[in-house]
Amino acid sequence: LALVGAIMVISQATLLRLLVPRLGERRTALLGIMVGVICYAGLGAATAGWMMFAWLAAWFFPAIVFPVTNALMSHRIAPEAQGELQGAVAGLFSLASIVGPLLMTQLFGRFTSPAAPVHVPGAAFLAASLLTCVCLAIYWSATREPPGASGGVPA
């Protein structure tokens, strides 16, 4: 967990500054989500501990999605609605912090038990990859500029 935290801090301090000016907020977040889909699948398919660490190296890209998305949302919301936006984001984060561990531990338990139909210790990571893929489609659609809209937020 300490390594994951270090990766996130280093990523947000370095990679964020390099990618956002070049790609824009939306494309940077989409790149991070796409790499996240691949990372989760890789973690789910790992059969040895060293493979888990190898996949963490790619986690530099998904680590920037939350701050970039936060900035993207803040730019699209009126100043008087910023508190509501941050409250909604915090509420969703809290909900995910409750539901996520319950769901993922159940998946892990189900697919590692002696009665499992198929032994897949990485089932929770594979589910995370699938959920992230769904999120990618939603994000792609929700962050598109309306037809005829001019500038403001880089693509």
mmCIF file of C-alpha atoms in Angstrom:
data_model
loop_
_atom_site.group_PDB
_atom_site.id
_atom_site.type_symbol
_atom_site.label_atom_id
_atom_site.label_comp_id
_atom_site.label_asym_id
_atom_site.label_seq_id
_atom_site.Cartn_x
_atom_site.Cartn_y
_atom_site.Cartn_z
ATOM 1 C CA LEU A 1 0.000 0.000 0.000
ATOM 2 C CA ALA A 2 2.895 2.346 0.688
ATOM 3 C CA LEU A 3 4.183 1.749 -2.836
ATOM 4 C CA VAL A 4 0.763 2.526 -4.315
ATOM 5 C CA GLY A 5 0.644 5.758 -2.312
ATOM 6 C CA ALA A 6 4.136 6.727 -3.463
ATOM 7 C CA ILE A 7 3.204 6.029 -7.092
ATOM 8 C CA MET A 8 0.129 8.230 -6.778
ATOM 9 C CA VAL A 9 2.049 11.106 -5.199
ATOM 10 C CA ILE A 10 4.887 10.973 -7.732
ATOM 11 C CA SER A 11 2.456 10.630 -10.613
ATOM 12 C CA GLN A 12 0.335 13.586 -9.561
ATOM 13 C CA ALA A 13 3.430 15.718 -8.943
ATOM 14 C CA THR A 14 5.115 14.920 -12.272
ATOM 15 C CA LEU A 15 2.982 13.216 -14.910
ATOM 16 C CA LEU A 16 0.040 15.531 -14.364
ATOM 17 C CA ARG A 17 2.167 18.567 -15.224
ATOM 18 C CA LEU A 18 3.436 16.919 -18.395
ATOM 19 C CA LEU A 19 0.238 15.471 -19.838
ATOM 20 C CA VAL A 20 -2.464 18.064 -19.143
ATOM 21 C CA PRO A 21 -0.785 20.891 -21.102
ATOM 22 C CA ARG A 22 -0.152 18.543 -24.045
ATOM 23 C CA LEU A 23 -3.369 16.516 -24.143
ATOM 24 C CA GLY A 24 -5.884 18.600 -22.219
ATOM 25 C CA GLU A 25 -7.828 17.477 -19.180
ATOM 26 C CA ARG A 26 -10.331 15.238 -20.969
ATOM 27 C CA ARG A 27 -7.801 13.297 -23.039
ATOM 28 C CA THR A 28 -5.467 12.938 -20.053
ATOM 29 C CA ALA A 29 -8.269 11.452 -17.952
ATOM 30 C CA LEU A 30 -9.382 9.156 -20.789
ATOM 31 C CA LEU A 31 -5.796 7.922 -21.174
ATOM 32 C CA GLY A 32 -5.595 7.257 -17.442
ATOM 33 C CA ILE A 33 -8.869 5.343 -17.454
ATOM 34 C CA MET A 34 -7.808 3.258 -20.468
ATOM 35 C CA VAL A 35 -4.527 2.344 -18.806
ATOM 36 C CA GLY A 36 -6.512 1.563 -15.640
ATOM 37 C CA VAL A 37 -8.605 -1.003 -17.539
ATOM 38 C CA ILE A 38 -5.394 -2.695 -18.688
ATOM 39 C CA CYS A 39 -3.737 -2.473 -15.247
ATOM 40 C CA TYR A 40 -6.690 -4.034 -13.450
ATOM 41 C CA ALA A 41 -6.817 -6.850 -16.015
ATOM 42 C CA GLY A 42 -3.079 -7.403 -15.600
ATOM 43 C CA LEU A 43 -3.381 -7.487 -11.819
ATOM 44 C CA GLY A 44 -6.263 -9.950 -12.154
ATOM 45 C CA ALA A 45 -4.240 -12.235 -14.409
ATOM 46 C CA ALA A 46 -1.092 -12.122 -12.268
ATOM 47 C CA THR A 47 0.029 -15.503 -10.980
ATOM 48 C CA ALA A 48 3.008 -14.378 -8.875
ATOM 49 C CA GLY A 49 3.775 -11.540 -6.492
ATOM 50 C CA TRP A 50 6.406 -9.969 -8.740
ATOM 51 C CA MET A 51 3.737 -9.594 -11.455
ATOM 52 C CA MET A 52 1.637 -7.472 -9.115
ATOM 53 C CA PHE A 53 4.589 -5.118 -8.615
ATOM 54 C CA ALA A 54 5.250 -5.025 -12.361
ATOM 55 C CA TRP A 55 1.658 -3.922 -13.043
ATOM 56 C CA LEU A 56 1.945 -1.235 -10.378
ATOM 57 C CA ALA A 57 4.582 0.463 -12.540
ATOM 58 C CA ALA A 58 1.861 1.301 -15.072
ATOM 59 C CA TRP A 59 -0.363 2.730 -12.330
ATOM 60 C CA PHE A 60 1.245 6.153 -12.844
ATOM 61 C CA PHE A 61 -1.387 6.899 -15.499
ATOM 62 C CA PRO A 62 -4.579 5.887 -13.663
ATOM 63 C CA ALA A 63 -3.338 7.775 -10.586
ATOM 64 C CA ILE A 64 -3.985 11.102 -12.327
ATOM 65 C CA VAL A 65 -7.633 10.465 -13.251
ATOM 66 C CA PHE A 66 -9.209 11.759 -10.025
ATOM 67 C CA PRO A 67 -7.445 15.164 -9.884
ATOM 68 C CA VAL A 68 -7.914 15.753 -13.619
ATOM 69 C CA THR A 69 -11.594 14.825 -13.417
ATOM 70 C CA ASN A 70 -12.044 17.078 -10.407
ATOM 71 C CA ALA A 71 -10.542 19.975 -12.367
ATOM 72 C CA LEU A 72 -12.622 19.180 -15.446
ATOM 73 C CA MET A 73 -15.844 19.190 -13.409
ATOM 74 C CA SER A 74 -14.888 22.397 -11.590
ATOM 75 C CA HIS A 75 -14.342 24.201 -14.897
ATOM 76 C CA ARG A 76 -17.783 23.185 -16.149
ATOM 77 C CA ILE A 77 -19.756 24.191 -13.054
ATOM 78 C CA ALA A 78 -20.746 27.710 -12.068
ATOM 79 C CA PRO A 79 -18.773 29.202 -9.146
ATOM 80 C CA GLU A 80 -21.835 29.271 -6.882
ATOM 81 C CA ALA A 81 -22.355 25.490 -7.414
ATOM 82 C CA GLN A 82 -18.792 24.404 -6.546
ATOM 83 C CA GLY A 83 -19.729 23.374 -3.000
ATOM 84 C CA GLU A 84 -22.571 21.199 -4.260
ATOM 85 C CA LEU A 85 -20.257 19.587 -6.791
ATOM 86 C CA GLN A 86 -17.575 18.812 -4.212
ATOM 87 C CA GLY A 87 -20.214 17.498 -1.805
ATOM 88 C CA ALA A 88 -21.644 15.207 -4.484
ATOM 89 C CA VAL A 89 -18.169 13.938 -5.373
ATOM 90 C CA ALA A 90 -17.371 13.300 -1.704
ATOM 91 C CA GLY A 91 -20.683 11.478 -1.279
ATOM 92 C CA LEU A 92 -20.047 9.226 -4.274
ATOM 93 C CA PHE A 93 -16.500 8.563 -3.064
ATOM 94 C CA SER A 94 -17.856 7.574 0.351
ATOM 95 C CA LEU A 95 -20.460 5.296 -1.200
ATOM 96 C CA ALA A 96 -17.814 3.610 -3.357
ATOM 97 C CA SER A 97 -15.609 3.217 -0.269
ATOM 98 C CA ILE A 98 -18.415 1.251 1.391
ATOM 99 C CA VAL A 99 -19.732 -0.798 -1.532
ATOM 100 C CA GLY A 100 -16.369 -1.514 -3.227
ATOM 101 C CA PRO A 101 -14.698 -3.497 -0.441
ATOM 102 C CA LEU A 102 -17.903 -5.453 0.242
ATOM 103 C CA LEU A 103 -18.301 -6.411 -3.404
ATOM 104 C CA MET A 104 -14.643 -7.171 -4.059
ATOM 105 C CA THR A 105 -14.073 -9.255 -0.940
ATOM 106 C CA GLN A 106 -17.152 -11.293 -1.826
ATOM 107 C CA LEU A 107 -15.775 -11.887 -5.319
ATOM 108 C CA PHE A 108 -12.403 -12.880 -3.903
ATOM 109 C CA GLY A 109 -14.005 -15.245 -1.408
ATOM 110 C CA ARG A 110 -16.310 -16.788 -3.998
ATOM 111 C CA PHE A 111 -13.598 -17.480 -6.555
ATOM 112 C CA THR A 112 -10.945 -18.708 -4.102
ATOM 113 C CA SER A 113 -13.103 -21.014 -1.992
ATOM 114 C CA PRO A 114 -12.861 -24.798 -2.381
ATOM 115 C CA ALA A 115 -16.436 -24.741 -3.745
ATOM 116 C CA ALA A 116 -15.595 -22.173 -6.443
ATOM 117 C CA PRO A 117 -16.824 -23.104 -9.906
ATOM 118 C CA VAL A 118 -13.517 -21.803 -11.272
ATOM 119 C CA HIS A 119 -10.457 -20.839 -9.199
ATOM 120 C CA VAL A 120 -9.723 -17.179 -10.087
ATOM 121 C CA PRO A 121 -7.921 -15.338 -7.271
ATOM 122 C CA GLY A 122 -7.846 -12.174 -9.412
ATOM 123 C CA ALA A 123 -11.634 -12.059 -9.924
ATOM 124 C CA ALA A 124 -11.961 -8.784 -8.019
ATOM 125 C CA PHE A 125 -9.348 -7.116 -10.236
ATOM 126 C CA LEU A 126 -10.996 -8.515 -13.362
ATOM 127 C CA ALA A 127 -14.331 -7.126 -12.144
ATOM 128 C CA ALA A 128 -12.619 -3.787 -11.510
ATOM 129 C CA SER A 129 -11.310 -3.861 -15.083
ATOM 130 C CA LEU A 130 -14.819 -4.486 -16.400
ATOM 131 C CA LEU A 131 -16.323 -1.740 -14.222
ATOM 132 C CA THR A 132 -13.583 0.670 -15.304
ATOM 133 C CA CYS A 133 -14.337 -0.166 -18.934
ATOM 134 C CA VAL A 134 -17.979 0.785 -18.329
ATOM 135 C CA CYS A 135 -16.800 3.976 -16.632
ATOM 136 C CA LEU A 136 -14.629 4.753 -19.664
ATOM 137 C CA ALA A 137 -17.678 4.640 -21.937
ATOM 138 C CA ILE A 138 -19.683 6.833 -19.574
ATOM 139 C CA TYR A 139 -16.785 9.289 -19.162
ATOM 140 C CA TRP A 140 -16.235 9.448 -22.930
ATOM 141 C CA SER A 141 -19.874 10.340 -23.495
ATOM 142 C CA ALA A 142 -20.336 12.668 -20.519
ATOM 143 C CA THR A 143 -17.262 14.818 -21.172
ATOM 144 C CA ARG A 144 -17.773 15.465 -24.882
ATOM 145 C CA GLU A 145 -18.302 19.048 -25.904
ATOM 146 C CA PRO A 146 -21.798 19.700 -27.220
ATOM 147 C CA PRO A 147 -21.941 20.221 -31.012
ATOM 148 C CA GLY A 148 -21.223 23.823 -31.869
ATOM 149 C CA ALA A 149 -19.739 24.609 -28.452
ATOM 150 C CA SER A 150 -16.673 26.768 -28.612
ATOM 151 C CA GLY A 151 -13.463 26.340 -26.678
ATOM 152 C CA GLY A 152 -13.290 26.860 -22.936
ATOM 153 C CA VAL A 153 -12.231 23.365 -22.002
ATOM 154 C CA PRO A 154 -9.557 21.615 -24.096
ATOM 155 C CA ALA A 155 -10.603 18.227 -25.437
#
